[in-house]
Amino acid sequence: MQQQNMNMQNQQGTMQQPPGVISTKDSLYLKDMMSWNLLAAKKAHFFAGHCQDPELKAEAEKCGQMHQRHYQQILAHLGGHINQQQQSPQNNLQ
């Protein structure tokens, strides 16, 4: 019985779809994630520019590219969410 209650609580805590509105807390977290990825990409690029060892330089560049990709993915996801929100009222009018 107790196991069933725990399973029900776990199921209730899982969202099947993202909410239509981003909360202030989520917005601040997304902003932080973007800042962290942008800073990490810049630092990796800076370090790669100062590396003498070609292998280390290549790894630093790879790391910077990964963080840049993550930044772009978050930005694209947010852009898609904004586009959906903007299109939604127009679709309701037609």
CSV table of N, CA and C in Angstrom, one decimal:
chain,number,residue,atom,x,y,z
A,1,MET,N,0.8,-1.2,0.0
A,1,MET,CA,0.0,0.0,0.0
A,1,MET,C,0.9,1.3,0.0
A,2,GLN,N,1.9,1.3,0.9
A,2,GLN,CA,2.8,2.4,0.9
A,2,GLN,C,3.5,2.6,-0.4
A,3,GLN,N,3.9,1.5,-1.0
A,3,GLN,CA,4.6,1.6,-2.3
A,3,GLN,C,3.7,2.2,-3.4
A,4,GLN,N,2.4,1.9,-3.4
A,4,GLN,CA,1.5,2.4,-4.3
A,4,GLN,C,1.4,3.9,-4.1
A,5,ASN,N,1.3,4.4,-2.9
A,5,ASN,CA,1.2,5.8,-2.6
A,5,ASN,C,2.5,6.5,-3.1
A,6,MET,N,3.6,5.9,-3.0
A,6,MET,CA,4.9,6.6,-3.4
A,6,MET,C,4.9,6.6,-5.0
A,7,ASN,N,4.4,5.5,-5.6
A,7,ASN,CA,4.3,5.5,-7.1
A,7,ASN,C,3.4,6.6,-7.6
A,8,MET,N,2.2,6.8,-6.9
A,8,MET,CA,1.3,7.8,-7.3
A,8,MET,C,1.9,9.2,-7.2
A,9,GLN,N,2.6,9.4,-6.1
A,9,GLN,CA,3.3,10.7,-5.9
A,9,GLN,C,4.3,11.0,-7.0
A,10,ASN,N,5.1,9.9,-7.3
A,10,ASN,CA,6.1,10.1,-8.4
A,10,ASN,C,5.4,10.4,-9.7
A,11,GLN,N,4.3,9.8,-10.0
A,11,GLN,CA,3.6,10.0,-11.3
A,11,GLN,C,3.0,11.4,-11.3
A,12,GLN,N,2.5,11.9,-10.2
A,12,GLN,CA,2.0,13.2,-10.2
A,12,GLN,C,3.0,14.3,-10.3
A,13,GLY,N,4.3,14.0,-9.9
A,13,GLY,CA,5.3,15.0,-10.0
A,13,GLY,C,6.0,15.1,-11.4
A,14,THR,N,5.6,14.2,-12.3
A,14,THR,CA,6.2,14.2,-13.6
A,14,THR,C,5.3,14.9,-14.6
A,15,MET,N,5.8,15.9,-15.3
A,15,MET,CA,5.0,16.6,-16.3
A,15,MET,C,5.1,15.8,-17.7
A,16,GLN,N,4.0,15.7,-18.3
A,16,GLN,CA,4.0,15.0,-19.6
A,16,GLN,C,4.3,16.0,-20.7
A,17,GLN,N,4.0,17.3,-20.5
A,17,GLN,CA,4.3,18.4,-21.4
A,17,GLN,C,4.8,19.6,-20.6
A,18,PRO,N,5.6,20.4,-21.2
A,18,PRO,CA,6.1,21.6,-20.5
A,18,PRO,C,4.9,22.6,-20.3
A,19,PRO,N,4.9,23.3,-19.2
A,19,PRO,CA,3.8,24.3,-19.1
A,19,PRO,C,3.9,25.4,-20.1
A,20,GLY,N,2.7,26.0,-20.4
A,20,GLY,CA,2.6,27.0,-21.4
A,20,GLY,C,3.3,28.3,-21.0
A,21,VAL,N,3.5,28.5,-19.7
A,21,VAL,CA,4.1,29.7,-19.2
A,21,VAL,C,5.4,29.4,-18.4
A,22,ILE,N,6.4,30.1,-18.5
A,22,ILE,CA,7.7,29.9,-17.8
A,22,ILE,C,7.6,30.8,-16.5
A,23,SER,N,7.8,30.1,-15.4
A,23,SER,CA,7.7,30.9,-14.1
A,23,SER,C,8.9,31.8,-14.0
A,24,THR,N,8.9,32.7,-13.0
A,24,THR,CA,10.0,33.6,-12.8
A,24,THR,C,11.2,32.8,-12.3
A,25,LYS,N,11.0,31.8,-11.5
A,25,LYS,CA,12.1,31.0,-11.0
A,25,LYS,C,12.7,30.2,-12.2
A,26,ASP,N,11.9,29.6,-13.0
A,26,ASP,CA,12.5,28.9,-14.2
A,26,ASP,C,13.2,29.9,-15.1
A,27,SER,N,12.6,31.0,-15.3
A,27,SER,CA,13.3,32.0,-16.2
A,27,SER,C,14.7,32.4,-15.7
A,28,LEU,N,14.8,32.6,-14.4
A,28,LEU,CA,16.1,33.0,-13.8
A,28,LEU,C,17.0,31.8,-13.9
A,29,TYR,N,16.6,30.6,-13.7
A,29,TYR,CA,17.4,29.4,-13.9
A,29,TYR,C,17.9,29.3,-15.3
A,30,LEU,N,17.0,29.5,-16.3
A,30,LEU,CA,17.5,29.4,-17.7
A,30,LEU,C,18.5,30.5,-18.0
A,31,LYS,N,18.3,31.7,-17.4
A,31,LYS,CA,19.2,32.8,-17.6
A,31,LYS,C,20.6,32.4,-17.1
A,32,ASP,N,20.6,31.8,-15.9
A,32,ASP,CA,21.8,31.3,-15.3
A,32,ASP,C,22.5,30.3,-16.1
A,33,MET,N,21.7,29.3,-16.6
A,33,MET,CA,22.3,28.3,-17.4
A,33,MET,C,23.0,28.9,-18.7
A,34,MET,N,22.3,29.8,-19.3
A,34,MET,CA,22.9,30.5,-20.5
A,34,MET,C,24.2,31.2,-20.1
A,35,SER,N,24.1,31.9,-19.0
A,35,SER,CA,25.3,32.6,-18.6
A,35,SER,C,26.5,31.7,-18.3
A,36,TRP,N,26.2,30.6,-17.6
A,36,TRP,CA,27.3,29.6,-17.3
A,36,TRP,C,27.9,29.0,-18.6
A,37,ASN,N,27.0,28.7,-19.5
A,37,ASN,CA,27.5,28.1,-20.8
A,37,ASN,C,28.3,29.1,-21.6
A,38,LEU,N,27.8,30.3,-21.7
A,38,LEU,CA,28.5,31.4,-22.4
A,38,LEU,C,29.9,31.6,-21.8
A,39,LEU,N,30.0,31.7,-20.5
A,39,LEU,CA,31.2,32.0,-19.8
A,39,LEU,C,32.2,30.8,-20.0
A,40,ALA,N,31.7,29.6,-19.8
A,40,ALA,CA,32.5,28.4,-20.0
A,40,ALA,C,33.1,28.4,-21.5
A,41,ALA,N,32.3,28.7,-22.4
A,41,ALA,CA,32.7,28.7,-23.8
A,41,ALA,C,33.8,29.8,-24.0
A,42,LYS,N,33.6,31.0,-23.5
A,42,LYS,CA,34.6,32.0,-23.6
A,42,LYS,C,35.9,31.6,-22.9
A,43,LYS,N,35.8,31.1,-21.7
A,43,LYS,CA,37.0,30.6,-21.0
A,43,LYS,C,37.8,29.6,-21.7
A,44,ALA,N,37.1,28.6,-22.2
A,44,ALA,CA,37.7,27.5,-23.0
A,44,ALA,C,38.4,28.0,-24.2
A,45,HIS,N,37.8,29.0,-24.9
A,45,HIS,CA,38.4,29.6,-26.1
A,45,HIS,C,39.7,30.4,-25.7
A,46,PHE,N,39.6,31.1,-24.6
A,46,PHE,CA,40.7,31.9,-24.1
A,46,PHE,C,41.9,30.9,-23.8
A,47,PHE,N,41.6,29.8,-23.0
A,47,PHE,CA,42.6,28.9,-22.6
A,47,PHE,C,43.2,28.2,-23.9
A,48,ALA,N,42.4,27.9,-24.8
A,48,ALA,CA,42.9,27.2,-26.1
A,48,ALA,C,43.8,28.2,-26.8
A,49,GLY,N,43.6,29.5,-26.8
A,49,GLY,CA,44.4,30.4,-27.4
A,49,GLY,C,45.8,30.6,-26.7
A,50,HIS,N,45.9,30.1,-25.5
A,50,HIS,CA,47.1,30.2,-24.7
A,50,HIS,C,47.8,28.9,-24.5
A,51,CYS,N,47.3,27.8,-25.1
A,51,CYS,CA,47.9,26.5,-24.9
A,51,CYS,C,49.0,26.3,-25.9
A,52,GLN,N,50.1,25.7,-25.5
A,52,GLN,CA,51.2,25.4,-26.4
A,52,GLN,C,51.1,23.9,-26.9
A,53,ASP,N,50.5,23.1,-26.1
A,53,ASP,CA,50.3,21.7,-26.4
A,53,ASP,C,49.1,21.5,-27.4
A,54,PRO,N,49.4,21.0,-28.6
A,54,PRO,CA,48.3,20.9,-29.6
A,54,PRO,C,47.1,20.1,-29.1
A,55,GLU,N,47.4,19.0,-28.3
A,55,GLU,CA,46.3,18.1,-27.8
A,55,GLU,C,45.4,18.9,-26.8
A,56,LEU,N,46.1,19.6,-25.9
A,56,LEU,CA,45.3,20.4,-24.9
A,56,LEU,C,44.5,21.5,-25.6
A,57,LYS,N,45.1,22.1,-26.6
A,57,LYS,CA,44.4,23.2,-27.3
A,57,LYS,C,43.2,22.6,-28.0
A,58,ALA,N,43.3,21.4,-28.6
A,58,ALA,CA,42.2,20.8,-29.3
A,58,ALA,C,41.1,20.5,-28.3
A,59,GLU,N,41.5,20.0,-27.2
A,59,GLU,CA,40.4,19.6,-26.2
A,59,GLU,C,39.7,20.8,-25.6
A,60,ALA,N,40.5,21.9,-25.4
A,60,ALA,CA,39.9,23.2,-24.9
A,60,ALA,C,38.9,23.7,-25.9
A,61,GLU,N,39.3,23.7,-27.2
A,61,GLU,CA,38.4,24.1,-28.3
A,61,GLU,C,37.1,23.3,-28.3
A,62,LYS,N,37.3,22.0,-28.2
A,62,LYS,CA,36.2,21.1,-28.2
A,62,LYS,C,35.2,21.4,-27.0
A,63,CYS,N,35.8,21.6,-25.9
A,63,CYS,CA,35.0,22.0,-24.7
A,63,CYS,C,34.3,23.3,-24.9
A,64,GLY,N,34.9,24.3,-25.5
A,64,GLY,CA,34.3,25.5,-25.8
A,64,GLY,C,33.2,25.4,-26.8
A,65,GLN,N,33.4,24.5,-27.8
A,65,GLN,CA,32.3,24.3,-28.8
A,65,GLN,C,31.1,23.6,-28.2
A,66,MET,N,31.4,22.7,-27.2
A,66,MET,CA,30.3,22.0,-26.6
A,66,MET,C,29.4,23.0,-25.8
A,67,HIS,N,30.1,23.9,-25.0
A,67,HIS,CA,29.3,24.9,-24.3
A,67,HIS,C,28.6,25.9,-25.2
A,68,GLN,N,29.2,26.2,-26.3
A,68,GLN,CA,28.5,27.1,-27.2
A,68,GLN,C,27.3,26.4,-27.8
A,69,ARG,N,27.4,25.1,-28.1
A,69,ARG,CA,26.2,24.3,-28.6
A,69,ARG,C,25.1,24.3,-27.6
A,70,HIS,N,25.5,24.1,-26.3
A,70,HIS,CA,24.5,24.1,-25.3
A,70,HIS,C,23.8,25.4,-25.2
A,71,TYR,N,24.5,26.5,-25.3
A,71,TYR,CA,24.0,27.8,-25.2
A,71,TYR,C,23.0,28.0,-26.4
A,72,GLN,N,23.4,27.6,-27.6
A,72,GLN,CA,22.5,27.7,-28.8
A,72,GLN,C,21.3,26.8,-28.6
A,73,GLN,N,21.4,25.7,-28.1
A,73,GLN,CA,20.3,24.8,-27.9
A,73,GLN,C,19.2,25.4,-26.9
A,74,ILE,N,19.7,26.0,-25.8
A,74,ILE,CA,18.8,26.6,-24.9
A,74,ILE,C,18.1,27.8,-25.6
A,75,LEU,N,18.9,28.6,-26.3
A,75,LEU,CA,18.3,29.7,-27.0
A,75,LEU,C,17.3,29.3,-28.1
A,76,ALA,N,17.6,28.3,-28.8
A,76,ALA,CA,16.7,27.8,-29.8
A,76,ALA,C,15.4,27.3,-29.2
A,77,HIS,N,15.5,26.6,-28.1
A,77,HIS,CA,14.4,26.1,-27.4
A,77,HIS,C,13.5,27.2,-26.9
A,78,LEU,N,14.1,28.2,-26.3
A,78,LEU,CA,13.4,29.4,-25.9
A,78,LEU,C,12.7,30.1,-27.0
A,79,GLY,N,13.4,30.2,-28.1
A,79,GLY,CA,12.9,30.9,-29.3
A,79,GLY,C,11.7,30.1,-29.9
A,80,GLY,N,11.8,28.8,-29.9
A,80,GLY,CA,10.7,28.0,-30.3
A,80,GLY,C,9.5,28.2,-29.4
A,81,HIS,N,9.7,28.3,-28.1
A,81,HIS,CA,8.6,28.5,-27.1
A,81,HIS,C,8.0,29.8,-27.4
A,82,ILE,N,8.8,30.8,-27.6
A,82,ILE,CA,8.3,32.2,-27.8
A,82,ILE,C,7.4,32.2,-29.1
A,83,ASN,N,8.0,31.6,-30.2
A,83,ASN,CA,7.3,31.5,-31.5
A,83,ASN,C,5.9,30.8,-31.3
A,84,GLN,N,5.9,29.7,-30.5
A,84,GLN,CA,4.6,29.0,-30.3
A,84,GLN,C,3.6,29.9,-29.6
A,85,GLN,N,4.1,30.7,-28.6
A,85,GLN,CA,3.2,31.6,-27.8
A,85,GLN,C,2.7,32.7,-28.7
A,86,GLN,N,3.5,33.2,-29.6
A,86,GLN,CA,3.1,34.3,-30.5
A,86,GLN,C,2.1,33.8,-31.5
A,87,GLN,N,2.3,32.5,-32.0
A,87,GLN,CA,1.4,32.0,-33.0
A,87,GLN,C,0.1,31.5,-32.4
A,88,SER,N,0.1,31.1,-31.2
A,88,SER,CA,-1.1,30.6,-30.6
A,88,SER,C,-2.3,31.5,-30.6
A,89,PRO,N,-2.2,32.8,-30.2
A,89,PRO,CA,-3.3,33.7,-30.3
A,89,PRO,C,-3.8,33.9,-31.8
A,90,GLN,N,-2.9,33.9,-32.7
A,90,GLN,CA,-3.3,34.1,-34.1
A,90,GLN,C,-4.1,32.9,-34.6
A,91,ASN,N,-3.7,31.7,-34.2
A,91,ASN,CA,-4.4,30.5,-34.6
A,91,ASN,C,-5.8,30.5,-34.1
A,92,ASN,N,-6.0,31.0,-32.9
A,92,ASN,CA,-7.3,31.1,-32.2
A,92,ASN,C,-8.3,32.0,-32.9
A,93,LEU,N,-7.7,33.1,-33.6
A,93,LEU,CA,-8.5,34.1,-34.3
A,93,LEU,C,-9.0,33.6,-35.6
A,94,GLN,N,-8.3,32.6,-36.2
A,94,GLN,CA,-8.7,32.2,-37.5
A,94,GLN,C,-9.8,31.2,-37.6
